[in-house]
Amino acid sequence: MSEEKKDFGKDFAEEAKKAANAFKEEVKETFDPNQPESGKIVAIIAHITIIGWIAALIMNSQNKTEFGSFYIRQTLGIWLLTILLGIIPIVGCFAAIIGLVLIVMSLINAANNKMAPTAVVGEYFQDWFKNL
C-alpha cells in the first residue's frame, strides 16, 4: 500500500474520531437532565409507536430526566393496557380506540410540560414501572 493511501486512512480516522467526539458533546448538551426541554423531547418520542418508546428509553437511560421517565412509564402502561384490552372479546373491538385516545391525551400533556397521569390507571403505571 502506498504512503499516500496510508496517510489518507490516518487522516480519515482522525477526522471521524473528532466528528464522533463533537457529536457526543452535542448530544450531552441536547439531552442535559438540567434542561427541561430534554425531558420533553424524550416524552414526546416515547408516544410515537413502540419503536419510539424504545428509542426514548435508550435516550433517557443515558441522561435521566424525571419528566422523560414519567412519560416512558405512562406510555408503556398504555401500550400494555391496549394489548390486554384487545384480548377481551367485546372490549377488544374498542381497545385500539381506547389506546389511541389515551396516547393522544398523554401526548398533549407531555407537549404542554404537564406531568398528568393517565386517567384511572396512571398512578398504577408509575408504581408498577418505577424502575424505568
C-alpha atoms as an extended CHARMM CRD file, in Angstrom:
* protein
*
       132  EXT
         1         1  MET       CA              0.0000000000        0.0000000000        0.0000000000  PROA      1               0.0000000000
         2         2  SER       CA              1.3500000000        3.3840000000       -0.8750000000  PROA      2               0.0000000000
         3         3  GLU       CA              2.2080000000        6.0480000000        1.6810000000  PROA      3               0.0000000000
         4         4  GLU       CA             -0.4480000000        8.3340000000        0.2210000000  PROA      4               0.0000000000
         5         5  LYS       CA             -3.2150000000        5.7960000000        0.9410000000  PROA      5               0.0000000000
         6         6  LYS       CA             -1.9160000000        5.2120000000        4.4710000000  PROA      6               0.0000000000
         7         7  ASP       CA             -1.8970000000        8.9430000000        5.1710000000  PROA      7               0.0000000000
         8         8  PHE       CA             -5.4120000000        9.2790000000        3.7680000000  PROA      8               0.0000000000
         9         9  GLY       CA             -6.5850000000        6.4490000000        6.0410000000  PROA      9               0.0000000000
        10        10  LYS       CA             -4.9930000000        8.0510000000        9.1120000000  PROA      10              0.0000000000
        11        11  ASP       CA             -6.4420000000       11.4670000000        8.2630000000  PROA      11              0.0000000000
        12        12  PHE       CA             -9.8710000000        9.9700000000        7.7100000000  PROA      12              0.0000000000
        13        13  ALA       CA             -9.7340000000        8.0950000000       11.0200000000  PROA      13              0.0000000000
        14        14  GLU       CA             -8.6970000000       11.2290000000       12.9080000000  PROA      14              0.0000000000
        15        15  GLU       CA            -11.4710000000       13.2960000000       11.3140000000  PROA      15              0.0000000000
        16        16  ALA       CA            -14.0310000000       10.5880000000       12.0960000000  PROA      16              0.0000000000
        17        17  LYS       CA            -12.8650000000       10.4930000000       15.7030000000  PROA      17              0.0000000000
        18        18  LYS       CA            -13.1620000000       14.2860000000       16.0090000000  PROA      18              0.0000000000
        19        19  ALA       CA            -16.6390000000       14.2280000000       14.4710000000  PROA      19              0.0000000000
        20        20  ALA       CA            -17.7440000000       11.4520000000       16.8310000000  PROA      20              0.0000000000
        21        21  ASN       CA            -16.4730000000       13.3700000000       19.8680000000  PROA      21              0.0000000000
        22        22  ALA       CA            -18.1960000000       16.5490000000       18.6840000000  PROA      22              0.0000000000
        23        23  PHE       CA            -21.4450000000       14.6220000000       18.2000000000  PROA      23              0.0000000000
        24        24  LYS       CA            -21.1210000000       13.0890000000       21.6670000000  PROA      24              0.0000000000
        25        25  GLU       CA            -20.7330000000       16.5460000000       23.2280000000  PROA      25              0.0000000000
        26        26  GLU       CA            -23.6580000000       17.8790000000       21.2130000000  PROA      26              0.0000000000
        27        27  VAL       CA            -25.8750000000       15.0340000000       22.4320000000  PROA      27              0.0000000000
        28        28  LYS       CA            -24.8620000000       15.7260000000       26.0340000000  PROA      28              0.0000000000
        29        29  GLU       CA            -25.8950000000       19.3650000000       25.6210000000  PROA      29              0.0000000000
        30        30  THR       CA            -29.1660000000       18.4750000000       23.8940000000  PROA      30              0.0000000000
        31        31  PHE       CA            -30.2330000000       15.8740000000       26.4460000000  PROA      31              0.0000000000
        32        32  ASP       CA            -28.9290000000       17.5590000000       29.5620000000  PROA      32              0.0000000000
        33        33  PRO       CA            -31.0410000000       16.4390000000       32.5630000000  PROA      33              0.0000000000
        34        34  ASN       CA            -30.9240000000       20.0030000000       33.9090000000  PROA      34              0.0000000000
        35        35  GLN       CA            -32.7040000000       21.3530000000       30.8230000000  PROA      35              0.0000000000
        36        36  PRO       CA            -36.4720000000       20.8400000000       30.9210000000  PROA      36              0.0000000000
        37        37  GLU       CA            -36.6800000000       20.6210000000       27.1280000000  PROA      37              0.0000000000
        38        38  SER       CA            -34.5790000000       17.4360000000       27.0070000000  PROA      38              0.0000000000
        39        39  GLY       CA            -37.1580000000       15.5390000000       29.0590000000  PROA      39              0.0000000000
        40        40  LYS       CA            -39.9190000000       16.9020000000       26.8420000000  PROA      40              0.0000000000
        41        41  ILE       CA            -38.2150000000       15.5560000000       23.7210000000  PROA      41              0.0000000000
        42        42  VAL       CA            -37.8970000000       12.1030000000       25.2930000000  PROA      42              0.0000000000
        43        43  ALA       CA            -41.5370000000       12.2180000000       26.4600000000  PROA      43              0.0000000000
        44        44  ILE       CA            -42.8510000000       13.0940000000       23.0130000000  PROA      44              0.0000000000
        45        45  ILE       CA            -40.7250000000       10.4670000000       21.2510000000  PROA      45              0.0000000000
        46        46  ALA       CA            -41.9940000000        7.8270000000       23.7100000000  PROA      46              0.0000000000
        47        47  HSD       CA            -45.5130000000        8.2900000000       22.3510000000  PROA      47              0.0000000000
        48        48  ILE       CA            -44.5580000000        7.5060000000       18.7430000000  PROA      48              0.0000000000
        49        49  THR       CA            -45.1320000000        3.7450000000       18.3640000000  PROA      49              0.0000000000
        50        50  ILE       CA            -43.2700000000        1.0250000000       20.2150000000  PROA      50              0.0000000000
        51        51  ILE       CA            -40.0630000000        1.8320000000       18.3020000000  PROA      51              0.0000000000
        52        52  GLY       CA            -40.2670000000        5.4310000000       19.5040000000  PROA      52              0.0000000000
        53        53  TRP       CA            -40.7640000000        4.1810000000       23.0410000000  PROA      53              0.0000000000
        54        54  ILE       CA            -37.6250000000        2.0450000000       22.7940000000  PROA      54              0.0000000000
        55        55  ALA       CA            -35.6550000000        4.9960000000       21.3910000000  PROA      55              0.0000000000
        56        56  ALA       CA            -36.9220000000        7.2140000000       24.2280000000  PROA      56              0.0000000000
        57        57  LEU       CA            -35.9530000000        4.5680000000       26.7760000000  PROA      57              0.0000000000
        58        58  ILE       CA            -32.4100000000        4.4520000000       25.3800000000  PROA      58              0.0000000000
        59        59  MET       CA            -32.1650000000        8.2510000000       25.2510000000  PROA      59              0.0000000000
        60        60  ASN       CA            -33.4410000000        8.5560000000       28.8140000000  PROA      60              0.0000000000
        61        61  SER       CA            -31.1170000000        5.8570000000       30.1570000000  PROA      61              0.0000000000
        62        62  GLN       CA            -28.0920000000        7.9550000000       29.1970000000  PROA      62              0.0000000000
        63        63  ASN       CA            -29.3320000000       11.2000000000       30.7860000000  PROA      63              0.0000000000
        64        64  LYS       CA            -32.2820000000       10.5030000000       33.0630000000  PROA      64              0.0000000000
        65        65  THR       CA            -34.8890000000       13.1870000000       33.4980000000  PROA      65              0.0000000000
        66        66  GLU       CA            -37.8910000000       12.9010000000       35.7710000000  PROA      66              0.0000000000
        67        67  PHE       CA            -40.2050000000       14.1760000000       33.0350000000  PROA      67              0.0000000000
        68        68  GLY       CA            -38.9220000000       11.7000000000       30.4410000000  PROA      68              0.0000000000
        69        69  SER       CA            -39.0900000000        8.7770000000       32.8700000000  PROA      69              0.0000000000
        70        70  PHE       CA            -42.6530000000        9.7130000000       33.8440000000  PROA      70              0.0000000000
        71        71  TYR       CA            -43.8840000000        9.5340000000       30.2530000000  PROA      71              0.0000000000
        72        72  ILE       CA            -41.8820000000        6.4040000000       29.4460000000  PROA      72              0.0000000000
        73        73  ARG       CA            -43.7590000000        4.6750000000       32.2780000000  PROA      73              0.0000000000
        74        74  GLN       CA            -47.1070000000        6.1400000000       31.1620000000  PROA      74              0.0000000000
        75        75  THR       CA            -46.7540000000        5.0690000000       27.5320000000  PROA      75              0.0000000000
        76        76  LEU       CA            -45.5770000000        1.5700000000       28.4700000000  PROA      76              0.0000000000
        77        77  GLY       CA            -48.6580000000        1.2070000000       30.6420000000  PROA      77              0.0000000000
        78        78  ILE       CA            -50.9510000000        2.4840000000       27.8890000000  PROA      78              0.0000000000
        79        79  TRP       CA            -49.4630000000        0.0990000000       25.3040000000  PROA      79              0.0000000000
        80        80  LEU       CA            -49.7700000000       -2.8850000000       27.6560000000  PROA      80              0.0000000000
        81        81  LEU       CA            -53.3150000000       -1.8970000000       28.6510000000  PROA      81              0.0000000000
        82        82  THR       CA            -54.2960000000       -1.6590000000       24.9840000000  PROA      82              0.0000000000
        83        83  ILE       CA            -52.8750000000       -5.1150000000       24.2900000000  PROA      83              0.0000000000
        84        84  LEU       CA            -54.6240000000       -6.6310000000       27.3180000000  PROA      84              0.0000000000
        85        85  LEU       CA            -57.9380000000       -4.9930000000       26.4350000000  PROA      85              0.0000000000
        86        86  GLY       CA            -57.5520000000       -6.3460000000       22.9090000000  PROA      86              0.0000000000
        87        87  ILE       CA            -57.7090000000       -9.8900000000       24.2730000000  PROA      87              0.0000000000
        88        88  ILE       CA            -61.1290000000       -9.4060000000       25.9100000000  PROA      88              0.0000000000
        89        89  PRO       CA            -63.7970000000      -10.3840000000       23.3630000000  PROA      89              0.0000000000
        90        90  ILE       CA            -66.2850000000       -7.4990000000       23.4750000000  PROA      90              0.0000000000
        91        91  VAL       CA            -63.9520000000       -4.7750000000       24.7620000000  PROA      91              0.0000000000
        92        92  GLY       CA            -61.2810000000       -5.8680000000       22.2860000000  PROA      92              0.0000000000
        93        93  CYS       CA            -63.2140000000       -4.2420000000       19.4570000000  PROA      93              0.0000000000
        94        94  PHE       CA            -62.6940000000       -0.8640000000       21.0920000000  PROA      94              0.0000000000
        95        95  ALA       CA            -59.2000000000       -1.4600000000       22.5130000000  PROA      95              0.0000000000
        96        96  ALA       CA            -57.3930000000        0.3370000000       19.7040000000  PROA      96              0.0000000000
        97        97  ILE       CA            -59.6680000000        3.3630000000       20.0300000000  PROA      97              0.0000000000
        98        98  ILE       CA            -59.2200000000        3.4380000000       23.8190000000  PROA      98              0.0000000000
        99        99  GLY       CA            -55.4400000000        3.1380000000       23.4360000000  PROA      99              0.0000000000
       100       100  LEU       CA            -55.3110000000        5.8760000000       20.8060000000  PROA      100             0.0000000000
       101       101  VAL       CA            -57.3670000000        8.2470000000       22.9610000000  PROA      101             0.0000000000
       102       102  LEU       CA            -55.1280000000        7.6140000000       25.9820000000  PROA      102             0.0000000000
       103       103  ILE       CA            -51.9450000000        8.0970000000       23.9250000000  PROA      103             0.0000000000
       104       104  VAL       CA            -53.2290000000       11.3660000000       22.4340000000  PROA      104             0.0000000000
       105       105  MET       CA            -54.2570000000       12.6760000000       25.8720000000  PROA      105             0.0000000000
       106       106  SER       CA            -50.8590000000       11.7560000000       27.2770000000  PROA      106             0.0000000000
       107       107  LEU       CA            -49.0490000000       13.2880000000       24.3040000000  PROA      107             0.0000000000
       108       108  ILE       CA            -50.9270000000       16.5620000000       24.7310000000  PROA      108             0.0000000000
       109       109  ASN       CA            -49.9140000000       16.6730000000       28.3940000000  PROA      109             0.0000000000
       110       110  ALA       CA            -46.2880000000       15.9290000000       27.5050000000  PROA      110             0.0000000000
       111       111  ALA       CA            -46.2380000000       18.6560000000       24.8580000000  PROA      111             0.0000000000
       112       112  ASN       CA            -47.6340000000       21.1230000000       27.4110000000  PROA      112             0.0000000000
       113       113  ASN       CA            -44.9970000000       20.1920000000       30.0510000000  PROA      113             0.0000000000
       114       114  LYS       CA            -47.6210000000       18.7150000000       32.3930000000  PROA      114             0.0000000000
       115       115  MET       CA            -46.8740000000       15.5570000000       34.3440000000  PROA      115             0.0000000000
       116       116  ALA       CA            -50.5030000000       14.4280000000       34.4610000000  PROA      116             0.0000000000
       117       117  PRO       CA            -51.0530000000       10.6910000000       34.8920000000  PROA      117             0.0000000000
       118       118  THR       CA            -53.3810000000        8.7930000000       32.5970000000  PROA      118             0.0000000000
       119       119  ALA       CA            -56.9830000000        8.7250000000       33.8420000000  PROA      119             0.0000000000
       120       120  VAL       CA            -57.7500000000        6.0000000000       36.3990000000  PROA      120             0.0000000000
       121       121  VAL       CA            -54.6310000000        3.8450000000       35.8400000000  PROA      121             0.0000000000
       122       122  GLY       CA            -51.7890000000        6.3820000000       35.5030000000  PROA      122             0.0000000000
       123       123  GLU       CA            -50.7680000000        6.2200000000       39.1670000000  PROA      123             0.0000000000
       124       124  TYR       CA            -50.5760000000        2.4360000000       38.9180000000  PROA      124             0.0000000000
       125       125  PHE       CA            -48.3060000000        2.7320000000       35.8800000000  PROA      125             0.0000000000
       126       126  GLN       CA            -45.9490000000        4.9690000000       37.8560000000  PROA      126             0.0000000000
       127       127  ASP       CA            -45.8480000000        2.4450000000       40.7050000000  PROA      127             0.0000000000
       128       128  TRP       CA            -45.5720000000       -0.7100000000       38.5890000000  PROA      128             0.0000000000
       129       129  PHE       CA            -42.8450000000        0.5920000000       36.2900000000  PROA      129             0.0000000000
       130       130  LYS       CA            -40.8860000000        2.7130000000       38.7910000000  PROA      130             0.0000000000
       131       131  ASN       CA            -37.5840000000        1.0750000000       37.7540000000  PROA      131             0.0000000000
       132       132  LEU       CA            -37.7170000000        2.6650000000       34.2850000000  PROA      132             0.0000000000
